[in-house]
Short mmCIF file of C-alpha atoms and ligand atoms in Angstrom, two decimals:
data_model
loop_
_atom_site.label_atom_id
_atom_site.label_comp_id
_atom_site.label_asym_id
_atom_site.label_seq_id
_atom_site.Cartn_x
_atom_site.Cartn_y
_atom_site.Cartn_z
CA UNK Q 247 0.18 -0.19 0.12
CA UNK Q 248 3.23 2.24 -0.26
CA UNK Q 249 3.13 2.03 -3.40
CA UNK Q 250 6.81 0.80 -3.36
CA UNK Q 251 8.06 4.01 -1.60
CA UNK Q 252 9.89 3.14 1.58
CA UNK Q 253 7.73 5.34 3.78
CA UNK Q 254 3.97 6.75 3.23
CA UNK Q 255 5.74 10.40 3.53
CA UNK Q 256 7.70 9.77 0.47
CA UNK Q 257 4.48 8.39 -1.45
CA UNK Q 258 2.50 11.05 0.13
CA UNK Q 259 5.25 13.93 -0.86
CA UNK Q 260 5.32 12.22 -4.38
CA UNK Q 261 1.67 12.62 -4.56
CA UNK Q 262 1.32 16.37 -4.27
CA UNK Q 263 1.21 17.13 -8.18
CA UNK Q 264 -2.34 15.05 -8.20
CA UNK Q 265 -3.45 16.28 -4.79
CA UNK Q 266 -2.91 19.64 -5.82
CA UNK Q 267 -4.68 19.27 -9.30
CA UNK Q 268 -7.59 17.10 -7.65
CA UNK Q 269 -8.25 19.73 -5.48
CA UNK Q 270 -8.66 22.33 -8.13
CA UNK Q 271 -10.89 20.10 -10.31
CA UNK Q 272 -14.50 21.04 -10.50
CA UNK Q 273 -13.91 24.12 -8.91
CA UNK Q 274 -12.84 26.20 -12.09
CA UNK Q 275 -15.51 26.18 -15.29
CA UNK Q 276 -14.40 26.32 -18.75
CA UNK Q 277 -14.22 29.99 -18.76
CA UNK Q 278 -11.69 29.71 -15.51
CA UNK Q 279 -14.41 31.38 -13.14
CA UNK Q 280 -14.77 29.81 -9.67
CA UNK Q 281 -17.82 27.40 -9.27
CA UNK Q 282 -17.90 27.07 -5.31
CA UNK Q 283 -21.39 26.28 -4.92
CA UNK Q 284 -20.59 23.89 -2.15
CA UNK Q 285 -19.67 27.33 -0.10
CA UNK Q 286 -23.41 27.00 1.20
CA UNK Q 287 -23.06 30.23 2.95
CA UNK Q 288 -24.89 32.62 1.69
CA UNK Q 289 -23.51 35.42 -0.86
CA UNK Q 290 -25.15 38.33 1.35
CA UNK Q 291 -23.36 37.16 4.23
CA UNK Q 292 -20.35 36.87 2.90
CA UNK Q 293 -20.74 40.18 1.12
CA UNK Q 294 -21.22 41.86 4.91
CA UNK Q 295 -18.77 40.12 6.90
CA UNK Q 296 -16.25 42.16 8.05
CA UNK Q 297 -13.56 40.03 9.41
CA UNK Q 298 -12.14 36.84 8.53
CA UNK Q 299 -10.77 34.56 11.12
CA UNK Q 300 -8.87 31.53 10.80
CA UNK Q 301 -8.43 28.38 13.38
CA UNK Q 302 -5.95 25.66 13.04
CA UNK Q 303 -3.17 24.04 14.80
CA UNK Q 304 0.28 22.49 13.69
CA UNK Q 305 0.53 22.38 9.68
CA UNK Q 306 -3.08 23.56 8.84
CA UNK Q 307 -2.23 26.56 10.99
CA UNK Q 308 0.56 27.42 8.71
CA UNK Q 309 -1.60 26.81 5.71
CA UNK Q 310 -3.61 29.56 7.64
CA UNK Q 311 -1.06 31.90 8.12
CA UNK Q 312 -0.05 31.86 4.42
CA UNK Q 313 -3.87 32.16 3.30
CA UNK Q 314 -4.31 35.38 5.31
CA UNK Q 315 -1.69 37.16 2.68
CA UNK Q 316 -3.97 36.14 -0.37
CA UNK Q 317 -7.22 36.78 1.69
CA UNK Q 318 -6.26 40.21 2.71
CA UNK Q 319 -4.82 40.98 -0.94
CA UNK Q 320 -7.59 39.95 -2.69
CA UNK Q 321 -10.22 40.88 -0.76
CA UNK Q 322 -9.36 43.87 1.81
CA UNK Q 323 -11.09 42.27 4.46
CA UNK Q 324 -9.06 42.22 7.77
CA UNK Q 325 -7.72 38.51 8.71
CA UNK Q 326 -6.45 37.20 11.58
CA UNK Q 327 -4.91 33.75 12.03
CA UNK Q 328 -5.02 32.02 15.66
CA UNK Q 329 -3.94 29.15 17.10
CA UNK Q 330 -6.90 27.21 17.60
CA UNK Q 331 -6.00 25.84 21.12
CA UNK Q 332 -5.55 29.58 21.95
CA UNK Q 333 -8.63 31.35 20.40
CA UNK Q 334 -11.07 30.88 22.92
CA UNK Q 335 -9.76 31.36 26.06
CA UNK Q 336 -8.81 34.84 25.35
CA UNK Q 337 -12.54 35.57 24.83
CA UNK Q 338 -12.34 36.61 20.88
CA UNK Q 339 -14.49 39.20 19.62
CA UNK Q 340 -16.94 37.24 17.28
CA UNK Q 341 -20.25 38.24 15.63
CA UNK Q 342 -22.72 37.78 12.73
CA UNK Q 343 -20.20 39.49 10.56
CA UNK Q 344 -17.35 37.15 11.27
CA UNK Q 345 -16.42 34.41 8.92
CA UNK Q 346 -14.46 31.90 10.57
CA UNK Q 347 -12.52 29.32 8.56
CA UNK Q 348 -11.34 26.15 10.30
CA UNK Q 349 -8.43 23.99 8.24
CA UNK Q 350 -7.97 20.66 9.40
CA UNK Q 351 -6.77 17.48 8.01
CA UNK Q 352 -8.36 14.90 9.97
CA UNK Q 353 -11.72 17.27 10.85
CA UNK Q 354 -11.31 15.55 14.53
CA UNK Q 355 -8.65 17.82 15.82
CA UNK Q 356 -10.33 18.23 18.92
CA UNK Q 357 -8.65 22.02 19.35
CA UNK Q 358 -10.03 23.31 16.49
CA UNK Q 359 -13.50 21.51 16.75
CA UNK Q 360 -13.61 23.67 20.63
CA UNK Q 361 -12.44 26.75 18.47
CA UNK Q 362 -15.25 26.14 15.97
CA UNK Q 363 -17.98 25.77 18.61
CA UNK Q 364 -17.08 28.59 20.17
CA UNK Q 365 -17.16 30.99 17.46
CA UNK Q 366 -20.66 29.38 15.98
CA UNK Q 367 -22.25 29.92 19.90
CA UNK Q 368 -21.26 33.70 19.32
CA UNK Q 369 -23.04 33.76 16.03
CA UNK Q 370 -20.06 33.58 13.69
CA UNK Q 371 -20.34 31.43 10.02
CA UNK Q 372 -17.79 28.85 9.88
CA UNK Q 373 -16.39 27.23 6.59
CA UNK Q 374 -14.20 24.12 7.03
CA UNK Q 375 -11.63 23.49 4.82
CA UNK Q 376 -10.82 19.28 5.48
CA UNK Q 377 -9.48 16.48 4.15
CA UNK Q 378 -12.02 13.96 5.63
CA UNK Q 379 -15.16 13.46 4.29
CA UNK Q 380 -17.86 13.71 6.73
CA UNK Q 381 -15.72 14.04 9.71
CA UNK Q 382 -16.84 16.14 12.76
CA UNK Q 383 -15.69 19.45 12.02
CA UNK Q 384 -16.80 19.79 8.32
CA UNK Q 385 -20.31 18.34 10.27
CA UNK Q 386 -20.34 21.25 12.55
CA UNK Q 387 -19.47 24.07 10.35
CA UNK Q 388 -21.98 26.01 8.28
CA UNK Q 389 -20.18 25.01 5.14
CA UNK Q 390 -17.10 22.93 4.02
CA UNK Q 391 -14.65 22.71 1.08
CA UNK Q 392 -13.07 19.59 1.02
CA UNK Q 393 -9.27 19.06 0.14
CA UNK Q 394 -8.88 15.91 -2.69
CA UNK Q 395 -5.53 15.26 -1.29
CA UNK Q 396 -6.85 11.37 -0.80
CA UNK Q 397 -6.01 9.91 2.46
CA UNK Q 398 -2.76 11.20 4.42
CA UNK Q 399 -1.49 8.35 6.32
CA UNK Q 400 2.11 9.89 7.59
CA UNK Q 401 1.69 11.82 10.78
CA UNK Q 402 3.69 14.89 9.15
CA UNK Q 403 1.61 16.72 7.03
CA UNK Q 404 2.47 16.97 3.68
CA UNK Q 405 -0.32 16.82 0.77
CA UNK Q 406 -2.70 17.97 2.95
CA UNK Q 407 -0.91 21.28 3.55
CA UNK Q 408 -0.52 22.03 -0.23
CA UNK Q 409 -4.20 20.91 -1.16
CA UNK Q 410 -4.87 23.08 2.00
CA UNK Q 411 -3.34 26.05 0.49
CA UNK Q 412 -5.10 25.31 -2.94
CA UNK Q 413 -8.20 26.07 -1.09
CA UNK Q 414 -7.50 28.84 0.63
CA UNK Q 415 -6.58 30.57 -2.47
CA UNK Q 416 -9.97 29.30 -4.14
CA UNK Q 417 -11.87 30.49 -1.12
CA UNK Q 418 -9.81 34.18 -1.45
CA UNK Q 419 -10.63 34.54 -4.68
CA UNK Q 420 -14.39 33.42 -4.39
CA UNK Q 421 -14.62 35.87 -1.79
CA UNK Q 422 -13.14 38.71 -4.30
CA UNK Q 423 -15.60 37.21 -6.66
CA UNK Q 424 -18.52 37.76 -4.41
CA UNK Q 425 -17.71 41.03 -2.88
CA UNK Q 426 -16.51 42.83 -6.30
CA UNK Q 427 -12.92 43.09 -5.09
CA UNK Q 428 -11.51 40.83 -7.57
CA UNK Q 429 -12.98 40.73 -11.19
CA UNK Q 430 -13.65 38.05 -13.57
CA UNK Q 431 -10.24 38.14 -15.71
CA UNK Q 432 -7.95 38.78 -12.33
CA UNK Q 433 -9.52 35.55 -11.21
CA UNK Q 434 -9.01 33.86 -14.24
CA UNK Q 435 -5.66 34.83 -14.07
CA UNK Q 436 -4.70 33.51 -10.55
CA UNK Q 437 -6.70 30.24 -11.65
CA UNK Q 438 -4.28 30.11 -14.67
CA UNK Q 439 -1.49 30.28 -12.37
CA UNK Q 440 -2.97 28.13 -9.65
CA UNK Q 441 -3.12 25.16 -12.65
CA UNK Q 442 0.78 25.57 -13.38
CA UNK Q 443 1.74 24.82 -9.51
CA UNK Q 444 0.79 20.82 -10.35
CA UNK Q 445 3.85 20.58 -12.97
CA UNK Q 446 5.95 23.26 -11.12
CA UNK Q 447 5.90 20.69 -7.86
CA UNK Q 448 6.50 17.87 -10.17
CA UNK Q 449 9.44 19.64 -11.50
CA UNK Q 450 10.58 20.30 -8.17
CA UNK Q 451 10.52 16.67 -7.21
CA UNK Q 452 12.52 15.84 -10.04
CA UNK Q 453 15.41 17.55 -8.98
CA UNK Q 454 15.48 17.01 -5.19
CA UNK Q 455 18.39 14.66 -5.02
CA UNK Q 456 21.10 17.10 -4.25
CA UNK Q 457 18.80 18.11 -1.39
CA UNK Q 458 18.89 14.66 -0.20
CA UNK Q 459 22.62 14.58 -0.38
CA UNK Q 460 22.54 17.75 1.71
CA UNK Q 461 20.15 16.34 4.29
CA UNK Q 462 22.18 13.29 4.91
CA UNK Q 463 25.45 15.60 5.57
CA UNK Q 464 23.86 17.50 8.17
CA UNK Q 465 22.58 14.40 10.23
CA UNK Q 466 25.11 15.00 12.78
CA UNK Q 467 23.85 18.81 13.72
CA UNK Q 468 21.65 20.13 16.60
CA UNK Q 469 20.37 22.89 15.32
CA UNK Q 470 18.79 24.01 11.49
CA UNK Q 471 17.29 27.57 11.59
CA UNK Q 472 14.85 28.76 8.96
CA UNK Q 473 14.14 32.12 7.85
CA UNK Q 474 11.62 33.92 5.64
CA UNK Q 475 9.64 37.11 4.50
CA UNK Q 476 6.06 37.50 3.58
CA UNK Q 477 4.64 34.29 2.70
CA UNK Q 478 8.34 32.68 3.22
CA UNK Q 479 8.00 33.15 6.50
CA UNK Q 480 5.32 30.88 7.34
CA UNK Q 481 7.06 28.32 5.09
CA UNK Q 482 10.18 28.72 7.17
CA UNK Q 483 8.17 28.39 10.34
CA UNK Q 484 6.46 25.18 8.60
CA UNK Q 485 10.57 23.85 7.40
CA UNK Q 486 11.38 24.37 11.21
CA UNK Q 487 7.77 22.48 12.42
CA UNK Q 488 8.88 19.29 9.72
CA UNK Q 489 12.39 19.42 11.07
CA UNK Q 490 11.30 19.28 14.83
CA UNK Q 491 8.93 16.45 14.29
CA UNK Q 492 10.37 14.16 12.00
CA UNK Q 493 14.20 14.73 12.78
CA UNK Q 494 13.87 15.50 16.56
CA UNK Q 495 16.15 18.14 15.93
CA UNK Q 496 16.34 22.04 17.61
CA UNK Q 497 14.89 23.72 14.45
CA UNK Q 498 13.15 27.60 14.48
CA UNK Q 499 11.76 29.57 11.72
CA UNK Q 500 12.06 33.63 11.81
CA UNK Q 501 10.84 36.20 9.96
CA UNK Q 502 14.15 37.40 8.54
CA UNK Q 503 13.32 41.04 9.49
CA UNK Q 504 13.54 39.91 12.73
CA UNK Q 505 17.06 38.79 12.97
CA UNK Q 506 18.68 41.65 14.02
CA UNK Q 507 15.98 42.06 16.66
CA UNK Q 508 17.47 38.53 18.55
CA UNK Q 509 17.91 35.87 16.21
CA UNK Q 510 20.93 36.95 14.86
CA UNK Q 511 22.61 36.28 17.87
CA UNK Q 512 21.95 32.35 17.59
CA UNK Q 513 24.33 32.35 14.40
CA UNK Q 514 28.01 30.89 14.50
CA UNK Q 515 30.40 28.88 12.36
CA UNK Q 516 28.51 26.20 10.25
CA UNK Q 517 25.31 26.83 11.82
CA UNK Q 518 22.94 25.41 8.86
CA UNK Q 519 20.37 28.50 8.31
CA UNK Q 520 17.60 27.49 5.39
CA UNK Q 521 16.06 30.90 3.89
CA UNK Q 522 13.04 31.14 1.40
CA UNK Q 523 13.88 33.97 -0.78
CA UNK Q 524 11.23 35.87 -2.59
CA UNK Q 525 10.90 36.16 -6.39
CA UNK Q 526 13.17 39.21 -7.52
CA UNK Q 527 9.72 39.84 -9.86
CA UNK Q 528 6.87 41.53 -8.16
CA UNK Q 529 7.59 42.64 -4.68
CA UNK Q 530 11.39 43.25 -5.37
CA UNK Q 531 11.91 45.00 -2.29
CA UNK Q 532 11.41 42.01 -0.31
CA UNK Q 533 13.75 39.79 -2.20
CA UNK Q 534 16.52 42.62 -2.01
CA UNK Q 535 16.36 43.01 1.49
CA UNK Q 536 16.56 38.97 1.95
CA UNK Q 537 19.71 39.24 -0.05
CA UNK Q 538 20.95 41.25 2.69
CA UNK Q 539 19.60 39.20 5.55
CA UNK Q 540 21.74 36.23 3.62
CA UNK Q 541 25.08 38.10 3.42
CA UNK Q 542 24.49 39.14 7.17
CA UNK Q 543 24.40 35.61 8.18
CA UNK Q 544 26.87 34.60 6.13
CA UNK Q 545 29.45 36.80 6.94
CA UNK Q 546 29.06 35.62 10.60
CA UNK Q 547 29.62 32.07 9.60
CA UNK Q 548 26.17 30.36 8.95
CA UNK Q 549 26.02 27.71 6.29
CA UNK Q 550 23.45 29.08 3.70
CA UNK Q 551 20.84 26.88 1.98
CA UNK Q 552 18.82 29.24 -0.20
CA UNK Q 553 15.90 28.23 -1.85
CA UNK Q 554 15.25 30.65 -4.61
CA UNK Q 555 13.57 31.16 -7.86
CA UNK Q 556 15.28 30.01 -11.32
CA UNK Q 557 16.97 33.03 -12.77
CA UNK Q 558 17.26 34.34 -9.48
CA UNK Q 559 21.53 35.14 -9.80
CA UNK Q 560 21.57 38.00 -6.75
CA UNK Q 561 21.58 35.07 -4.02
CA UNK Q 562 24.28 32.98 -5.90
CA UNK Q 563 27.34 34.54 -4.45
CA UNK Q 564 25.63 33.89 -1.30
CA UNK Q 565 24.68 30.30 -1.40
CA UNK Q 566 26.85 27.63 0.29
CA UNK Q 567 24.03 25.30 -1.46
CA UNK Q 568 21.22 26.80 -3.78
CA UNK Q 569 18.12 24.93 -4.29
CA UNK Q 570 15.93 26.37 -7.43
CA UNK Q 571 12.25 26.51 -7.42
CA UNK Q 572 10.10 27.46 -10.80
CA UNK Q 573 9.07 31.41 -10.94
CA UNK Q 574 5.75 31.86 -9.28
CA UNK Q 575 3.70 34.79 -8.58
CA UNK Q 576 4.98 35.29 -4.86
CA UNK Q 577 1.54 34.56 -3.17
CA UNK Q 578 1.70 31.33 -4.55
CA UNK Q 579 5.30 30.51 -3.92
CA UNK Q 580 4.63 28.66 -0.59
CA UNK Q 581 3.26 25.68 -2.72
CA UNK Q 582 6.58 25.13 -4.31
CA UNK Q 583 8.90 26.30 -1.62
CA UNK Q 584 7.58 23.87 0.70
CA UNK Q 585 8.49 21.19 -1.24
CA UNK Q 586 12.46 21.00 -0.59
CA UNK Q 587 11.63 21.56 3.11
CA UNK Q 588 9.59 18.16 3.14
CA UNK Q 589 12.25 16.44 1.19
CA UNK Q 590 14.87 17.75 3.27
CA UNK Q 591 13.30 16.74 7.07
CA UNK Q 592 12.22 13.26 5.48
CA UNK Q 593 15.77 12.33 4.67
CA UNK Q 594 17.41 13.87 7.62
CA UNK Q 595 15.08 12.07 9.82
CA UNK Q 596 16.06 8.72 7.76
CA UNK Q 597 19.81 9.61 8.14
CA UNK Q 598 19.27 9.64 11.81
CA UNK Q 599 17.50 6.18 11.67
CA UNK Q 600 14.15 7.83 12.99
CA UNK Q 601 10.48 6.50 12.63
CA UNK Q 602 9.42 8.61 9.59
CA UNK Q 603 5.84 7.78 9.44
CA UNK Q 604 5.32 7.52 13.22
CA UNK Q 605 7.72 10.05 15.17
CA UNK Q 606 7.90 9.40 18.54
CA UNK Q 607 5.24 10.97 20.72
CA UNK Q 608 2.81 12.25 17.98
CA UNK Q 609 -0.45 11.35 16.55
CA UNK Q 610 -1.72 11.81 13.28
CA UNK Q 611 -4.88 13.15 14.74
CA UNK Q 612 -5.22 14.74 18.31
CA UNK Q 613 -8.68 14.22 19.69
CA UNK Q 614 -7.86 15.41 23.06
CA UNK Q 615 -7.19 19.17 24.08
C1 LIG M 711 -1.08 17.32 14.55
C2 LIG M 711 -0.25 16.45 13.63
O1 LIG M 711 -1.01 16.74 15.84
O2 LIG M 711 -2.40 17.49 14.48
C3 LIG M 711 0.15 17.28 12.77
O3 LIG M 711 0.81 15.84 14.40
C4 LIG M 711 -1.39 18.20 11.84
O4 LIG M 711 0.61 17.20 11.26
C5 LIG M 711 -2.06 18.79 13.37
O5 LIG M 711 -0.75 19.35 11.36
C6 LIG M 711 -3.41 19.40 13.03
O6 LIG M 711 -4.10 18.14 12.24
P1 LIG M 711 -5.30 18.40 11.27
O7 LIG M 711 -6.28 16.97 10.86
O8 LIG M 711 -5.86 19.10 12.34
O9 LIG M 711 -4.93 18.93 10.11
#
């Protein structure tokens, strides 16, 4: 059932191109417009929503952090993202005009379930993004958009994460469509870019041997840091989470701009630091800033592992290891940038002799608070 792979995680990483394509399937019509009839929340409610709140745990929370950028950029509705386990204890401000999005692969995570119950008690509408048909979270929500990743067995989430991002982008575009902040041709352009992602992930997967080799060479290290800016920041958090879960290593993700406010004190000779570099096209100011961050840490001895778009030559002089990813629009980059980080963590775990599919102390679905 592992389809020739040693681990479910490897199989699930390889299934990502299909999972991404399947999650788009049937949600876009022949003309490139969105057909999200399954979002049963009345359009008037979506039009009047004055706030979006995303609740989730673990990897799904990172998908939510990324979704915030797309939702605010495309719809201009303020969007908060909160760990489900923290949400209800701070007495959050919620009412009928709040749209809550609960993201969960399993649909059974108790923290997320309790957060959405609290939100509904306060009158908010809840849309679930979920991978498991008929599970508790979608059953208790006002509407659900299913991700079509297929069953995910490995505890560390990979293909579910990419499909959660696809679903979040679709919801963001749909909100833009309903509220008129995004016009038909703009939506079609993003949908066209989304349709490219599956093939781009495929290309990333074909070029992962040097990443695996690098991972094996770092098996004796204790710490790996991850840096990113903008949507690359949650990608850095996700890269670090993968390494904690699988390799049991000290791994931390930082916003690259925060370096000088503390984390740069951690940099020492030969410390591996993974940097997720935004596209040099588009928001080029972000790109230039991260290039100087890479210079700063390298000058202090860090061993830089740079994930950058094909054709980005500015990073070359400062990259001890360069991992190329295909050019995508900035907002969509996480779907291709996360893939080398998954492969990296999986290979490091294997090199350290860890159980990849069932890491110690973790469970696939956590049904206690
Ligand atoms: C965890 C899993 O405990 O729950 C993570 O180990 C997962 O991989 C998190 O991201 C959230 O799970 P779900 O099913 O709600 O997406």
